[in-house]
PDB file of C-alpha atoms and ligand atoms in Angstrom:
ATOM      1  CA  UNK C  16      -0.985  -7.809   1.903  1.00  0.00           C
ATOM      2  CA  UNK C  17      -1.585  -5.338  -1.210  1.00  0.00           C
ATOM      3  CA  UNK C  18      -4.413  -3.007  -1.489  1.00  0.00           C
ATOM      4  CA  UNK C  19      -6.603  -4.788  -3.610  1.00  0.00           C
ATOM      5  CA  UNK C  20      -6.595  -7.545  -0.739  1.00  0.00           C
ATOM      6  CA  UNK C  21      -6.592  -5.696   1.901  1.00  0.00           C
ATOM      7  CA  UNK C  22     -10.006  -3.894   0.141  1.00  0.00           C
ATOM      8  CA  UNK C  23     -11.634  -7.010   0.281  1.00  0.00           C
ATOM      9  CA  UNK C  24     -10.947  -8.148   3.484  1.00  0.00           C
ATOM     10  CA  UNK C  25     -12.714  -4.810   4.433  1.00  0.00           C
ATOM     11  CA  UNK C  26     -15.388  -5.720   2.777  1.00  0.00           C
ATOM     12  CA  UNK C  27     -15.629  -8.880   4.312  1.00  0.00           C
ATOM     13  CA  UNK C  28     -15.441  -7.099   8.179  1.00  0.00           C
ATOM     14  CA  UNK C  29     -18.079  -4.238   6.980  1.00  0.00           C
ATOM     15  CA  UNK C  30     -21.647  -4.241   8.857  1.00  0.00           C
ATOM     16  CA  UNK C  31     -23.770  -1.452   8.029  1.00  0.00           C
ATOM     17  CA  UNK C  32     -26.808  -0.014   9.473  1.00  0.00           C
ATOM     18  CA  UNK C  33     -29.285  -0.277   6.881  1.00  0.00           C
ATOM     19  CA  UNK C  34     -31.687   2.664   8.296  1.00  0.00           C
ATOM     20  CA  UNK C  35     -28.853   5.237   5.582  1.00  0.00           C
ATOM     21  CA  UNK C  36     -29.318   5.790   1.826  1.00  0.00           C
ATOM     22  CA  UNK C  37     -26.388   5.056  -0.013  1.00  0.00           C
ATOM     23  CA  UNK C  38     -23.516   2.768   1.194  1.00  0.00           C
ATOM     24  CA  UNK C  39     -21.178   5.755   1.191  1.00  0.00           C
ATOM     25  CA  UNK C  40     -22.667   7.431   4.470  1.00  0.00           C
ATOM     26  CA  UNK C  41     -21.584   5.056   7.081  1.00  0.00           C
ATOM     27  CA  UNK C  42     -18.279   4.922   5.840  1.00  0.00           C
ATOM     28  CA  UNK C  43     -17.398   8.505   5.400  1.00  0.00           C
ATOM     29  CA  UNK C  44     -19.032   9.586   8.656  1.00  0.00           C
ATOM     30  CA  UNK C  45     -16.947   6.511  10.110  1.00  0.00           C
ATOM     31  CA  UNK C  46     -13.832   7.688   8.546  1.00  0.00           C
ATOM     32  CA  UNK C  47     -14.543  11.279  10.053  1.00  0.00           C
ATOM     33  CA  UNK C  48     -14.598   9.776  13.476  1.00  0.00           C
ATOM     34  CA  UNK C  49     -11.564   7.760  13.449  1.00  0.00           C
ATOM     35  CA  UNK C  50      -9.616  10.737  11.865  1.00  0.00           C
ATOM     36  CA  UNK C  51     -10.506  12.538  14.574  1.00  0.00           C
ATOM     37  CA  UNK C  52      -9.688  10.065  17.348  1.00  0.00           C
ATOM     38  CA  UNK C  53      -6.264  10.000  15.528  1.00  0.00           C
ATOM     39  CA  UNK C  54      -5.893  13.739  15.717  1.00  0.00           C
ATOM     40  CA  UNK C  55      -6.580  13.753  19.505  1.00  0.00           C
ATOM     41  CA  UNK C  56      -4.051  11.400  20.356  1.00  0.00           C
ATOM     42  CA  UNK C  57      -1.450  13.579  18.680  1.00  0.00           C
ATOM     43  CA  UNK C  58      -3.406  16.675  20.083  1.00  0.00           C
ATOM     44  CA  UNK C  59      -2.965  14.675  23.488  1.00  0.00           C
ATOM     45  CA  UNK C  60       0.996  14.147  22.609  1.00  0.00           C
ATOM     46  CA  UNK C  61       1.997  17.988  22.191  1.00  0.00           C
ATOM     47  CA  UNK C  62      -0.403  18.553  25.244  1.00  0.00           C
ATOM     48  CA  UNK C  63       1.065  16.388  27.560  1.00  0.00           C
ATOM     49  CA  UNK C  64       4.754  16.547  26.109  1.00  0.00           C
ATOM     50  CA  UNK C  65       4.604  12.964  25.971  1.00  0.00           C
ATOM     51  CA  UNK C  66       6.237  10.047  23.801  1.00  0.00           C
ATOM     52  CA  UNK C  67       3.863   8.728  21.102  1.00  0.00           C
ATOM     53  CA  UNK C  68       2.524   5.175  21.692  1.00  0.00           C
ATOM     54  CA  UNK C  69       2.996   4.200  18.424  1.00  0.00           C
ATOM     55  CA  UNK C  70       1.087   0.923  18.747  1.00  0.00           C
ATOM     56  CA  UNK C  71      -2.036   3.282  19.454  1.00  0.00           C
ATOM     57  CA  UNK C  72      -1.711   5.680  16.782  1.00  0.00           C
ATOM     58  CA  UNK C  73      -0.710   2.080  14.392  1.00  0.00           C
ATOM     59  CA  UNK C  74      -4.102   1.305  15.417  1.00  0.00           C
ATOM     60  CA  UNK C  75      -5.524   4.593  14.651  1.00  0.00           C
ATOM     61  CA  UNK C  76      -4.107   4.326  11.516  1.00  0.00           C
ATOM     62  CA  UNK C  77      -5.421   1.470  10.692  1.00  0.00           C
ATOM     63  CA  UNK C  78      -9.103   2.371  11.810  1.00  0.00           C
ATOM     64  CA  UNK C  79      -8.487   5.299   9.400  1.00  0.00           C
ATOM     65  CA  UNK C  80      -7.110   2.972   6.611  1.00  0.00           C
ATOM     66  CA  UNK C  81     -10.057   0.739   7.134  1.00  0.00           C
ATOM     67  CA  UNK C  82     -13.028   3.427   6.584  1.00  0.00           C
ATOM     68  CA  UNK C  83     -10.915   4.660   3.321  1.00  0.00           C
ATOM     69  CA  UNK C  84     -11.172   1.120   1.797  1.00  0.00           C
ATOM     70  CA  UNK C  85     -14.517   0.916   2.739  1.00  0.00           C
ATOM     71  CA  UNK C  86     -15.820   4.622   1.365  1.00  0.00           C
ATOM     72  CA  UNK C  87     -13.697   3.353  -2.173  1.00  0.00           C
ATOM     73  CA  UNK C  88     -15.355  -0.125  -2.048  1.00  0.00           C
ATOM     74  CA  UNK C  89     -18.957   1.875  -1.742  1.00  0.00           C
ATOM     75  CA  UNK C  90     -17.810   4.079  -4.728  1.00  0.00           C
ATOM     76  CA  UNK C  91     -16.717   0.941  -6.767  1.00  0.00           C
ATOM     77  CA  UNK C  92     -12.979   2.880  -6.488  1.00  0.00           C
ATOM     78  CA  UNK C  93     -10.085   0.500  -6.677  1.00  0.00           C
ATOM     79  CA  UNK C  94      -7.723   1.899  -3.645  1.00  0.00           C
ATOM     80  CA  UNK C  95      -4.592  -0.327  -5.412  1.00  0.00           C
ATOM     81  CA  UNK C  96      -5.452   2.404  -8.051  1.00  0.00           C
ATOM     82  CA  UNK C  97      -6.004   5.388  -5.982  1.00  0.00           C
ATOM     83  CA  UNK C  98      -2.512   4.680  -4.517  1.00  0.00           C
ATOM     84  CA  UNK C  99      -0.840   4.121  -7.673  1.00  0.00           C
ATOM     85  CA  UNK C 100      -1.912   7.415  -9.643  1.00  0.00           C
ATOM     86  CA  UNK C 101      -1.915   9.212  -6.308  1.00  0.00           C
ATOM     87  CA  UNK C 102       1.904   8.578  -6.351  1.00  0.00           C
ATOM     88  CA  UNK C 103       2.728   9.328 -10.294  1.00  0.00           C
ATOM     89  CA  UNK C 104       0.723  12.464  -9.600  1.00  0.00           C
ATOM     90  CA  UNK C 105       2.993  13.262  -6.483  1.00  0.00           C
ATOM     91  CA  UNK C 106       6.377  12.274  -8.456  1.00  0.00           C
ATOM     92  CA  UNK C 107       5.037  14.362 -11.866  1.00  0.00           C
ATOM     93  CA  UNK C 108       4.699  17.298  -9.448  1.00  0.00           C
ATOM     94  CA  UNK C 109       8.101  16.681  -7.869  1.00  0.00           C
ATOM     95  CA  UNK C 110       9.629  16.599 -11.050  1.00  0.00           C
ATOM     96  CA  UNK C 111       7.880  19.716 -12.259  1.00  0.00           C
ATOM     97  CA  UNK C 112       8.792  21.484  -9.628  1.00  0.00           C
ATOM     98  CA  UNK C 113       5.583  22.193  -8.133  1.00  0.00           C
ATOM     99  CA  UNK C 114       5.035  20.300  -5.727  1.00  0.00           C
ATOM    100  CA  UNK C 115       4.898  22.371  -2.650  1.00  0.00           C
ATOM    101  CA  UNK C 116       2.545  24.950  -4.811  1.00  0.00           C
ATOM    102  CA  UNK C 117      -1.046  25.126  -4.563  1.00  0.00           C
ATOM    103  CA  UNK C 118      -4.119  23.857  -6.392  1.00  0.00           C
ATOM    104  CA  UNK C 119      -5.396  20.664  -7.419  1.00  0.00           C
ATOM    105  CA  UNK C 120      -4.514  20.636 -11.163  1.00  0.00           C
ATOM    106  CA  UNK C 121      -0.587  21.421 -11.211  1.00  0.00           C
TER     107      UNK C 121
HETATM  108 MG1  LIG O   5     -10.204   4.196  16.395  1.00  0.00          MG
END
């Protein structure tokens, strides 16, 4: 599964509250959450000196991956496109040299 399928099957799975103005809310305060149940299983890992379960932070992941495609469908953002120029932007900083520098516009 690409991106741009994978965006609408989000789509298809998203039920909103309707009591929020603009679409974006629920998914970014979503995303939020299940960032930060992500970070406290690794917080949990280093605590506990423990092997990852990687089928739990997989699924972590993937609640994370699922709130992104959701917050770009609400902003009419292609994610297939996000990833794409997110990547040349990574490789054109690699290539200059600057990529472990600071800033957004390098
Ligand atoms: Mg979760």
């Amino acid at each position: 599964m690409d991106f741009k399928e994978y965006q609408k099957n989000t789509k298809k799975t998203a039920i909103y509250p309707n009591n929020m103005e603009g679409g974006f809310y629920y998914p970014a305060l979503g995303l939020a959450g299940e960032v930060g149940e992500l970070l406290n299983k690794i917080k949990k890992i280093a605590r506990d000196k423990k092997t990852p379960d990687l089928e739990d932070i997989k699924g972590e992941i993937g609640d994370v991956l699922w709130y992104l495609s959701q917050l770009s469908n609400e902003f009419g953002i292609d994610l297939e496109q996000v990833a794409t120029e997110n990547i040349k932007k990574l490789e054109s900083r690699q290539k200059r040299g600057v990529l472990s520098g600071n800033g957004d516009n390098r």
